[in-house]
Short mmCIF file of C-alpha atoms and ligand atoms in Angstrom, two decimals:
data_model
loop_
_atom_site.label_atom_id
_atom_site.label_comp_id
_atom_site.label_asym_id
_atom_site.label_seq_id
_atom_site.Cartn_x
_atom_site.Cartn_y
_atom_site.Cartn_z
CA UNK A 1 86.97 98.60 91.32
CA UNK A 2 88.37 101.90 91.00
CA UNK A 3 92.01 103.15 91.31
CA UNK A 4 93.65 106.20 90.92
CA UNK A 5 96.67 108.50 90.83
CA UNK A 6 97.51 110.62 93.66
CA UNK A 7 99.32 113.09 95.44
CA UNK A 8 99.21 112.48 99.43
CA UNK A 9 100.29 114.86 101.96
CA UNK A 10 102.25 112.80 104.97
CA UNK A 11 100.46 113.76 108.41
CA UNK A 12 101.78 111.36 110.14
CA UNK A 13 105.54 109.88 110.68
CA UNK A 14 106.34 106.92 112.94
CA UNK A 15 109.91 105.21 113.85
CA UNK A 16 108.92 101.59 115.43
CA UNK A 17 112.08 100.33 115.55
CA UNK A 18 115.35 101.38 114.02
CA UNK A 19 114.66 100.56 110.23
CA UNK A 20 110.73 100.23 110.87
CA UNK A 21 108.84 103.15 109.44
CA UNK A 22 104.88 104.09 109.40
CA UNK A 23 103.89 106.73 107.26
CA UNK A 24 99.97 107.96 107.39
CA UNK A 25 99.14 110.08 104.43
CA UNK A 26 95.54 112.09 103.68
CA UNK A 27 94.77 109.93 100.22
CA UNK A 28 90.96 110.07 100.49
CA UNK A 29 90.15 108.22 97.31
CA UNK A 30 92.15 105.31 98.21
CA UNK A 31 90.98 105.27 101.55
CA UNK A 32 87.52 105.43 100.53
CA UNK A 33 87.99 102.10 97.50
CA UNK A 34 90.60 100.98 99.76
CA UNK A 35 90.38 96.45 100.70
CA UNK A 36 92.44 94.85 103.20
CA UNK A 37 95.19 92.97 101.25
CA UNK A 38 95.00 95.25 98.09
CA UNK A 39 98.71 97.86 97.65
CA UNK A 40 99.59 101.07 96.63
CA UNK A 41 102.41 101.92 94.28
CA UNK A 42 104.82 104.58 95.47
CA UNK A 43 107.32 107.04 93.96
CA UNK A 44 109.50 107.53 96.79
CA UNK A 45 111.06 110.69 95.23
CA UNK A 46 109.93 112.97 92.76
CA UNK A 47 113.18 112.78 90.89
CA UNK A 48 114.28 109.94 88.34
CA UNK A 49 116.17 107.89 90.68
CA UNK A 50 114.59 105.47 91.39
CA UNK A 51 112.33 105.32 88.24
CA UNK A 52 109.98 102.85 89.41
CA UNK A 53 107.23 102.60 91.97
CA UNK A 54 107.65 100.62 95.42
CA UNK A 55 104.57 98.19 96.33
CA UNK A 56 102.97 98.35 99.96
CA UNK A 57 100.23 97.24 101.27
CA UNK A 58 97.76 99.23 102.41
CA UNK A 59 98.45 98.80 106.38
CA UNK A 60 95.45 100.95 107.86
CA UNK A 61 92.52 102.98 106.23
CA UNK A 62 90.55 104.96 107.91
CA UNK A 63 87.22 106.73 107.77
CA UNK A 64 88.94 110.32 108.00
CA UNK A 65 90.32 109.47 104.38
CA UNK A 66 94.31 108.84 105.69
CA UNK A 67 95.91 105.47 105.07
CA UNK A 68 98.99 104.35 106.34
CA UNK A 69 102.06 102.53 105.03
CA UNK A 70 104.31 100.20 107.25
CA UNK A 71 107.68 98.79 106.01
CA UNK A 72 111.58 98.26 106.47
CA UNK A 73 114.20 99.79 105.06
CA UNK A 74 115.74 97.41 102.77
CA UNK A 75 117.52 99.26 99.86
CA UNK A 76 117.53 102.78 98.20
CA UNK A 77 113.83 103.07 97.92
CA UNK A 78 112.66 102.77 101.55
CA UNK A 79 115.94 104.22 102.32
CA UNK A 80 114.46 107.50 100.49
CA UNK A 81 111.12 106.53 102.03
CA UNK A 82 111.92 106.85 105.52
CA UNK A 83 113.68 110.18 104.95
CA UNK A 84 110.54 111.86 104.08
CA UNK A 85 108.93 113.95 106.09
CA UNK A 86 105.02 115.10 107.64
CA UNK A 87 104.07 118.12 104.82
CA UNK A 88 105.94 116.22 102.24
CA UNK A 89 103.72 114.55 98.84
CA UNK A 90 103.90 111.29 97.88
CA UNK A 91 102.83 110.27 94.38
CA UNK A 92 100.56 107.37 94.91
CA UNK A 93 98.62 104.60 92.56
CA UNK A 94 95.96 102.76 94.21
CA UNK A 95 94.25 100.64 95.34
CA UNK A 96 95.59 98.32 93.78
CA UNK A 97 95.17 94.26 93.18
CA UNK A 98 92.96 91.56 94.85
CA UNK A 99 92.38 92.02 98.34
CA UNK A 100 91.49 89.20 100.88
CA UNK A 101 88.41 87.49 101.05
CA UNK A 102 86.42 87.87 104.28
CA UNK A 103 83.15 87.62 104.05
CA UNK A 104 82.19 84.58 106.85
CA UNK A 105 81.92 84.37 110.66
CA UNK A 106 84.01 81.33 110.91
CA UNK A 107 86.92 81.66 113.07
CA UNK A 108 90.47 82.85 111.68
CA UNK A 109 93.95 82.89 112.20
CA UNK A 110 95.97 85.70 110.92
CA UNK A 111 99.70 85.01 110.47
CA UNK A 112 101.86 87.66 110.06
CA UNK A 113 105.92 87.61 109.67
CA UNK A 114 108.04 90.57 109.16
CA UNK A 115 106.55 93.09 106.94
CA UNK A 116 103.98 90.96 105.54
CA UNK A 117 101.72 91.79 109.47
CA UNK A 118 101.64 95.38 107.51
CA UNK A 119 98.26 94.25 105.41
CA UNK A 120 96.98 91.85 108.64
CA UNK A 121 96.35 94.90 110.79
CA UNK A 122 93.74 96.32 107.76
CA UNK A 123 92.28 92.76 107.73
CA UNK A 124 91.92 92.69 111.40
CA UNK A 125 90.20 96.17 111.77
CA UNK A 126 87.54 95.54 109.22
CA UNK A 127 87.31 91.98 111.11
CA UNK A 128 86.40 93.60 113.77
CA UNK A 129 84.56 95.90 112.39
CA UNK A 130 82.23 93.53 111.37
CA UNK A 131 81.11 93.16 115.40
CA UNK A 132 82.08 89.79 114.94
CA UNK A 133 83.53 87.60 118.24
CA UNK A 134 87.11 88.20 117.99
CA UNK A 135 88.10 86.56 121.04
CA UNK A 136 87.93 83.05 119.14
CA UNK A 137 90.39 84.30 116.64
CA UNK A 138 93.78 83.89 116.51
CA UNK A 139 96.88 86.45 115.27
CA UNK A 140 100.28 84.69 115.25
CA UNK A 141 103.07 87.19 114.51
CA UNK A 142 106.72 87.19 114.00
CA UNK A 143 109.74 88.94 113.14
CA UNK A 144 113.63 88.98 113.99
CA UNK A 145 113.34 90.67 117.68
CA UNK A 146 110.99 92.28 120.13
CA UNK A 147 111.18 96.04 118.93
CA UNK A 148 109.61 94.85 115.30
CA UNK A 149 107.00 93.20 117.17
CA UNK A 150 105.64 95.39 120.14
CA UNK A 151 103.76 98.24 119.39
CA UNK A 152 101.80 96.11 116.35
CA UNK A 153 100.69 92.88 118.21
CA UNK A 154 99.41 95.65 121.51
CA UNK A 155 97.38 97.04 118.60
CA UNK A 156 95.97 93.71 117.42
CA UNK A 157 95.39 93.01 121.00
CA UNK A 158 93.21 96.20 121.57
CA UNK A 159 90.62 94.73 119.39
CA UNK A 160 90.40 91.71 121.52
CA UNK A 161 91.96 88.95 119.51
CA UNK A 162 94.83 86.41 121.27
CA UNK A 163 97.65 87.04 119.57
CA UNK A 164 100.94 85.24 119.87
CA UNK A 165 104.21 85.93 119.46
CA UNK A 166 107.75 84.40 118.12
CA UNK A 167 110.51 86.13 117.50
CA UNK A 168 114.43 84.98 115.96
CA UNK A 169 116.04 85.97 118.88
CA UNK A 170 113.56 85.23 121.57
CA UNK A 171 113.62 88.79 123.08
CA UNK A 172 109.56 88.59 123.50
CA UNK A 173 107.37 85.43 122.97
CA UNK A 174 108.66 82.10 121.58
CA UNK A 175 111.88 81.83 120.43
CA UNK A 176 111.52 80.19 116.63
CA UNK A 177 109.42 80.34 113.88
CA UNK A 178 105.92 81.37 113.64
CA UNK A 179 104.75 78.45 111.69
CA UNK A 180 105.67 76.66 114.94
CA UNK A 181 102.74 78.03 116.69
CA UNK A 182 100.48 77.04 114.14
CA UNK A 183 99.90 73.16 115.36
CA UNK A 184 97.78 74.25 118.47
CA UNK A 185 95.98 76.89 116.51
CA UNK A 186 94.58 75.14 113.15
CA UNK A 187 92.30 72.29 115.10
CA UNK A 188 90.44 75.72 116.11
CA UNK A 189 90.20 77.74 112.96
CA UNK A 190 88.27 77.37 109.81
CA UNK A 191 90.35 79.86 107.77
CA UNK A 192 93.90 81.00 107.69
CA UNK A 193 95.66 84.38 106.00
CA UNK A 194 99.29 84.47 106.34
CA UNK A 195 101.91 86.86 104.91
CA UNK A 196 105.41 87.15 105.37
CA UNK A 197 108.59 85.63 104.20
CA UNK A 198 107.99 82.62 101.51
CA UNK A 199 109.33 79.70 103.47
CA UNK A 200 107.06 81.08 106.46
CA UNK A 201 103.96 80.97 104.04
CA UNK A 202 104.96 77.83 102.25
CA UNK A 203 105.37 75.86 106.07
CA UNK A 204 102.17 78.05 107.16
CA UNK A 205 99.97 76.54 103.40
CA UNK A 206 101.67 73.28 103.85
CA UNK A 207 100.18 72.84 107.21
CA UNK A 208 96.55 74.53 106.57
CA UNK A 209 96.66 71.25 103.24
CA UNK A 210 97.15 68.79 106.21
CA UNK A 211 94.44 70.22 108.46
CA UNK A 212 92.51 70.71 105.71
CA UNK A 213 91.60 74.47 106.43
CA UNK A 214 91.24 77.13 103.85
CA UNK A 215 94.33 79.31 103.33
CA UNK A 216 94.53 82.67 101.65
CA UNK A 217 98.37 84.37 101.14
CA UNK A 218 99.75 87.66 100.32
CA UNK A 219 102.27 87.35 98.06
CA UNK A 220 105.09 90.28 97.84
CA UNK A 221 106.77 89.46 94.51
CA UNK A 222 109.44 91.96 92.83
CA UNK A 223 107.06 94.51 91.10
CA UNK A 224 108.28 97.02 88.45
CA UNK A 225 104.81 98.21 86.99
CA UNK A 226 102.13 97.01 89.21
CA UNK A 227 99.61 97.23 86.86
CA UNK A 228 99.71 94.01 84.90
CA UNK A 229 101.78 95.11 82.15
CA UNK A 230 105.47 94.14 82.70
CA UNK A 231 105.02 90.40 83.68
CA UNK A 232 107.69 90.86 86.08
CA UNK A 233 105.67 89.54 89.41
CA UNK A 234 104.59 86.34 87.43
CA UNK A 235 104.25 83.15 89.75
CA UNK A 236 102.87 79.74 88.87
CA UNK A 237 99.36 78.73 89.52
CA UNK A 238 97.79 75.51 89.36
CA UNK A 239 96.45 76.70 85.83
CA UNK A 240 99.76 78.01 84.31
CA UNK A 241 101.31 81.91 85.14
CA UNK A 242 99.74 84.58 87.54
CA UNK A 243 100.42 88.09 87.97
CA UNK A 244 100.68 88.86 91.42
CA UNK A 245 99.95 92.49 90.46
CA UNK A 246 96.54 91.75 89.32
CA UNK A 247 94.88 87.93 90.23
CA UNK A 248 96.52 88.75 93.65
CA UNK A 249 98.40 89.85 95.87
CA UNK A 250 96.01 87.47 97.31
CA UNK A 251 95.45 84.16 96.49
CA UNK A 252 93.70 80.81 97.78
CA UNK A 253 97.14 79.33 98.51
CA UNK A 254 95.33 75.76 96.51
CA UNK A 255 95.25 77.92 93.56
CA UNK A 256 99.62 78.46 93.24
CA UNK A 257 102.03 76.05 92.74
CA UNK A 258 104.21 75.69 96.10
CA UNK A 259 106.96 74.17 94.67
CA UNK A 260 107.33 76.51 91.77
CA UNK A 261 106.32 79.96 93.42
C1 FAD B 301 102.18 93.67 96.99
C2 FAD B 301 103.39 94.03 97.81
C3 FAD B 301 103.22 94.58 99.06
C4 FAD B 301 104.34 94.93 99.83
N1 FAD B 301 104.11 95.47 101.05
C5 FAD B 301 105.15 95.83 101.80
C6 FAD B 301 104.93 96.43 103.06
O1 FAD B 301 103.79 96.65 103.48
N2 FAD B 301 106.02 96.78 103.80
C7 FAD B 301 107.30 96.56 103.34
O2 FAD B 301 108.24 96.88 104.06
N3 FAD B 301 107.53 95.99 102.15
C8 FAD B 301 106.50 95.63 101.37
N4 FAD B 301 106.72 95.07 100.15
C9 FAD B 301 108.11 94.92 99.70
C10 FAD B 301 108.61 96.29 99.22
O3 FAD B 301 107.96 96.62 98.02
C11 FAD B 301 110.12 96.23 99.01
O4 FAD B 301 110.74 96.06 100.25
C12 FAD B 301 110.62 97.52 98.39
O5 FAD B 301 110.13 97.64 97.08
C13 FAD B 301 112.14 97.52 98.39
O6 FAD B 301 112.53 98.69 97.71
P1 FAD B 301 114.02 99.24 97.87
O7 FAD B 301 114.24 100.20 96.76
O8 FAD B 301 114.25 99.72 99.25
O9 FAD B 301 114.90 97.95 97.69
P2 FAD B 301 115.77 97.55 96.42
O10 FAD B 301 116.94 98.47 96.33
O11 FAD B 301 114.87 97.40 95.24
O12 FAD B 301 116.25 96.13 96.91
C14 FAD B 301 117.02 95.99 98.10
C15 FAD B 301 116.99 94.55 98.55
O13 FAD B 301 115.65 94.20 98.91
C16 FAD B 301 115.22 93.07 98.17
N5 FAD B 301 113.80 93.26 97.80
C17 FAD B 301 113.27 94.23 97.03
N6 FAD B 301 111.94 94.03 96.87
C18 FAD B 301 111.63 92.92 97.56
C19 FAD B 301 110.43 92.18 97.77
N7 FAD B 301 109.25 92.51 97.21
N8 FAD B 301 110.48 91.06 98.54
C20 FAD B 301 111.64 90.68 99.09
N9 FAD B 301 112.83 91.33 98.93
C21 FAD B 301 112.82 92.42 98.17
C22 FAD B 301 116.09 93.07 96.91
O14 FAD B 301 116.20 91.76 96.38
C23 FAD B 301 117.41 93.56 97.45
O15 FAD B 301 118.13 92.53 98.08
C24 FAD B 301 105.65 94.71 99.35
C25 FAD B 301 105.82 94.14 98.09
C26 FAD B 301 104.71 93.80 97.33
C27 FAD B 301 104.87 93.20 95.98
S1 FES B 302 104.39 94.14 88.23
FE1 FES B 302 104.24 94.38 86.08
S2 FES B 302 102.89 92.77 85.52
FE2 FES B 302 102.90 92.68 87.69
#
């Protein structure tokens, strides 16, 4: 699979909620190799500061060759991230990693918390894409309060999935945890892919080992390279050390060692 370097105009700048940003850039190549669940590496300024690259998945790619980027402002790099602007470049390496695996008709449950719904919304467009019956799918989603949530679960809803909602403060859907949800939903599903927070994915693969239904995670280790060469995203798999940069982000969740990731 191919990857390359690039330089990406931003066409497109949204504010979702107050430290939610999506940015849509024209990045044809990517777009074009581009797998739900694989990441792009970003240098969020052209200066020095800060030297390294920022992961993200790849939220949306689209025929027209833009992709788009969602994610929360969290320290100096998406901090400079969200301050750029529609005409502004953005350096970009990608695609990037292991994407999720997708290939069967049986019906899924996408589980999404916080950022990690960014890569979910990819998945669920080439889902449905596929022409397959989305109706008997299931998208659980979560975050902190309502304004995270809205305008991303109506757009997982326009392509005809149920999709249910928890948030921390209880401002829209079930107030709780996401994983809470999951008890009603597994006895339907055949396969599960979940991102988000660890504990969320750990309660989310503990319960999918019970059921005994096929799990797939998105893992969103600290990355400084990206590219395999650092070792600084290692986790531990079943069969000794993994680089999330390059066996994942995505893994079967049997594959990693819950108590040690
Ligand atoms: C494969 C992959 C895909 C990702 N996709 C997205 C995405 O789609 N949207 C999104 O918002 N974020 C995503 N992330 C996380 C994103 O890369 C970090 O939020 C970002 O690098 C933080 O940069 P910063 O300079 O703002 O924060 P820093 O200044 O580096 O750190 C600020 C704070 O954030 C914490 N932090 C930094 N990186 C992470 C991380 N990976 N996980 C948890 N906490 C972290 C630090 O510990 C620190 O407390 C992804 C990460 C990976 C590995
Ligand atoms: S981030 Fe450097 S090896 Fe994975």
């Amino acid at each position: 699979m191919s990857e390359f370097q690039q330089k990406c105009s931003i066409i497109g700048r949204d504010r979702l909620a107050p430290d939610v940003f999506r940015l849509t850039l024209q990045a044809p190549k990517i777009a074009a190799e581009a797998q739900p669940g694989q990441f792009v590496m970003v240098r969020v300024i052209d200066g020095l500061d800060p030297l390294l690259r920022r992961p993200f998945s790849i939220h949306r790619s689209c025929a027209d060759g833009s992709i788009s980027l969602l994610f929360k402002v969290l320290g100096k790099g998406t901090a400079m991230l969200a301050r750029r602007c529609v005409g502004d470049e953005l350096d970009l390496v990608g695609p990037l990693g292991n994407g999720f695996d997708f290939s069967d008709e049986r019906p899924v449950c996408l589980i999404g918390g916080g950022m990690g719904i960014a890569p979910l919304l990819f998945l669920a467009e080439q889902l449905h894409s596929t022409g397959r019956a989305t109706e008997k799918d299931h998208i659980l989603l979560g975050a902190r309060t309502k304004d995270e949530l809205t305008p991303l679960a109506d757009e997982f809803s326009a392509l005809g999935y149920t999709v249910q909602l928890a948030t921390d403060d209880g401002s829209i859907g079930r107030k709780g945890f996401i994983p809470d949800l999951l008890g009603f939903v597994l006895p339907t599903v055949e396969q599960v892919y979940t991102c988000g927070p660890h504990l969320m994915m750990e309660n989310v693969v503990r319960q999918c080992q019970q059921a005994e239904v096929h799990c797939q995670v998105s893992l969103e280790t600290h990355m400084a390279c990206g590219i395999g060469a650092c070792l600084g995203c290692t986790v531990n798999g079943k069969r000794g050390l993994v680089r999330v940069c390059q066996q994942g982000p995505v893994f079967n969740a049997d594959h990693l060692e819950w108590s040690l990731v």
